[in-house]
mmCIF file of C-alpha atoms in Angstrom:
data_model
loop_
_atom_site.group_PDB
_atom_site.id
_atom_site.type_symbol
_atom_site.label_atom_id
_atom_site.label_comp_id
_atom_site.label_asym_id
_atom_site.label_seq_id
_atom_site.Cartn_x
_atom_site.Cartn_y
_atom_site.Cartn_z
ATOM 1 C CA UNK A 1 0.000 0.000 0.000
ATOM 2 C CA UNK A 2 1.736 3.318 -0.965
ATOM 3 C CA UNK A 3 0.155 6.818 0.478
ATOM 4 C CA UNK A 4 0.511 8.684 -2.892
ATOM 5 C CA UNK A 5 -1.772 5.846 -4.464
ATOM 6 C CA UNK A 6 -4.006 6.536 -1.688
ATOM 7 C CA UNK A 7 -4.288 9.819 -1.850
ATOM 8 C CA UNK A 8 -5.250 9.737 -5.912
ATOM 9 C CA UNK A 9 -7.892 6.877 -4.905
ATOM 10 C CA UNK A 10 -8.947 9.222 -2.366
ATOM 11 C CA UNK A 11 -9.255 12.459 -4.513
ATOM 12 C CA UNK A 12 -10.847 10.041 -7.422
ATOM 13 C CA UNK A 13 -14.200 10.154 -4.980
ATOM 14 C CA UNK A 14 -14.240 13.799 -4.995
ATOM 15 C CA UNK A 15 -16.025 15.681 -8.002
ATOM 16 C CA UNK A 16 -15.515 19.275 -7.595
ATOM 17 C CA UNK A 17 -12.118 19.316 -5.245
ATOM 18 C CA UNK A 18 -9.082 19.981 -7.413
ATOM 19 C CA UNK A 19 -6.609 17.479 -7.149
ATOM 20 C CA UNK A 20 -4.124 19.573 -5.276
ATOM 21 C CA UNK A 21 -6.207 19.883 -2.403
ATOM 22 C CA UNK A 22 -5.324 16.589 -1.643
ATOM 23 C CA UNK A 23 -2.120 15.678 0.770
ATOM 24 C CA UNK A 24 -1.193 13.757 3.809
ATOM 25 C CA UNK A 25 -1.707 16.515 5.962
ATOM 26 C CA UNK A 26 -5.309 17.690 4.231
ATOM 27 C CA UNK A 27 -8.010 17.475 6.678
ATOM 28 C CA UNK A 28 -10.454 15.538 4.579
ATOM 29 C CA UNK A 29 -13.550 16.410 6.827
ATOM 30 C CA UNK A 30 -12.551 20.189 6.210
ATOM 31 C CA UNK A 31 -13.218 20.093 2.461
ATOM 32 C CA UNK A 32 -15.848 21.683 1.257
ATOM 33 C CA UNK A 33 -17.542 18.856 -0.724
ATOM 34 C CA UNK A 34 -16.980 16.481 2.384
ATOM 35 C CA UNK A 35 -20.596 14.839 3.489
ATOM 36 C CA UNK A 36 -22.148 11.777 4.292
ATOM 37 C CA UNK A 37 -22.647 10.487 0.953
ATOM 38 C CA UNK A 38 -18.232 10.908 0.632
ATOM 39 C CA UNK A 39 -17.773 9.004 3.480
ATOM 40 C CA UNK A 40 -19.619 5.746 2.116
ATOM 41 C CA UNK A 41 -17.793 6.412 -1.259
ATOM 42 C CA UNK A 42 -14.252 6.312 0.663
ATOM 43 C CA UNK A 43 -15.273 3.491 2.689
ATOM 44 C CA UNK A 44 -16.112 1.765 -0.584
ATOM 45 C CA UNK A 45 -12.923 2.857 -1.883
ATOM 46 C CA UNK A 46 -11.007 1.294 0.903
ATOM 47 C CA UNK A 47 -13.060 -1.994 0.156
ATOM 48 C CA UNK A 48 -12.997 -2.020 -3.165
ATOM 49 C CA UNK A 49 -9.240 -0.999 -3.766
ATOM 50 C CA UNK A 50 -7.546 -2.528 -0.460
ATOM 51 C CA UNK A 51 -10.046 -5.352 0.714
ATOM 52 C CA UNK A 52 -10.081 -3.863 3.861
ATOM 53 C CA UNK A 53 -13.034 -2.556 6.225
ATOM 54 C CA UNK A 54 -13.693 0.726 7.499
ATOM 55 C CA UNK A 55 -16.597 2.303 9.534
ATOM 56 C CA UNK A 56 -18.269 6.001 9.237
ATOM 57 C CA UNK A 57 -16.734 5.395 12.508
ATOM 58 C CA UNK A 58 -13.067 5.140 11.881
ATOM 59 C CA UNK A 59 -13.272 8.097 9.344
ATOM 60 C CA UNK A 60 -14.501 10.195 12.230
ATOM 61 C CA UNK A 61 -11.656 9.162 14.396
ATOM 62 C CA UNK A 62 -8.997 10.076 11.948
ATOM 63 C CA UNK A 63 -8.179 13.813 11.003
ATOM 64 C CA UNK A 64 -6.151 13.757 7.964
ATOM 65 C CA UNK A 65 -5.688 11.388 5.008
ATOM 66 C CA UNK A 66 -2.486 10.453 5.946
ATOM 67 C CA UNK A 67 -3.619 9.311 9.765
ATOM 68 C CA UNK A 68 -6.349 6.738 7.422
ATOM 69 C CA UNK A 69 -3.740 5.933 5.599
ATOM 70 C CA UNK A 70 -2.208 4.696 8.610
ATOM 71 C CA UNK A 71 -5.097 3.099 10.139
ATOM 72 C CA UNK A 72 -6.249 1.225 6.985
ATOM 73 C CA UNK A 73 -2.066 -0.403 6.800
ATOM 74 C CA UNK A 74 -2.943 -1.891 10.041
ATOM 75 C CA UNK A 75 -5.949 -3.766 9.595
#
């Protein structure tokens, strides 16, 4: 798993946020276009592209990309 791969995966479920908003450090629940309906699509993401689990939960416990990044290498 490699955090730049992540991070395009991540900005892939984002329509309107330009691609350059996206970093470790980018506080994903402080984006504009963040809502409920973004949080299923990442935890499909994670699913779909990793074959790993996440919970509305976990995304709520985690600030920035990088810190799921983190969290979803663990599991």
């Amino acid at each position: 798993m490699d955090l730049k791969e992540f991070i395009e995966n991540f900005a892939a479920e984002f329509d309107e946020t330009p691609m350059e908003e996206f970093a470790p450090e980018t506080d994903y629940k402080a984006l504009d276009e963040w809502n409920s309906l973004t949080a299923l699509s990442i935890i499909s993401m994670v699913d779909d592209n990793y074959s790993k689990t996440i919970t509305g939960a976990n995304l709520r416990e985690h600030k920035t990309i990088e810190d799921l990044f983190n969290f979803v290498a663990t599991l």
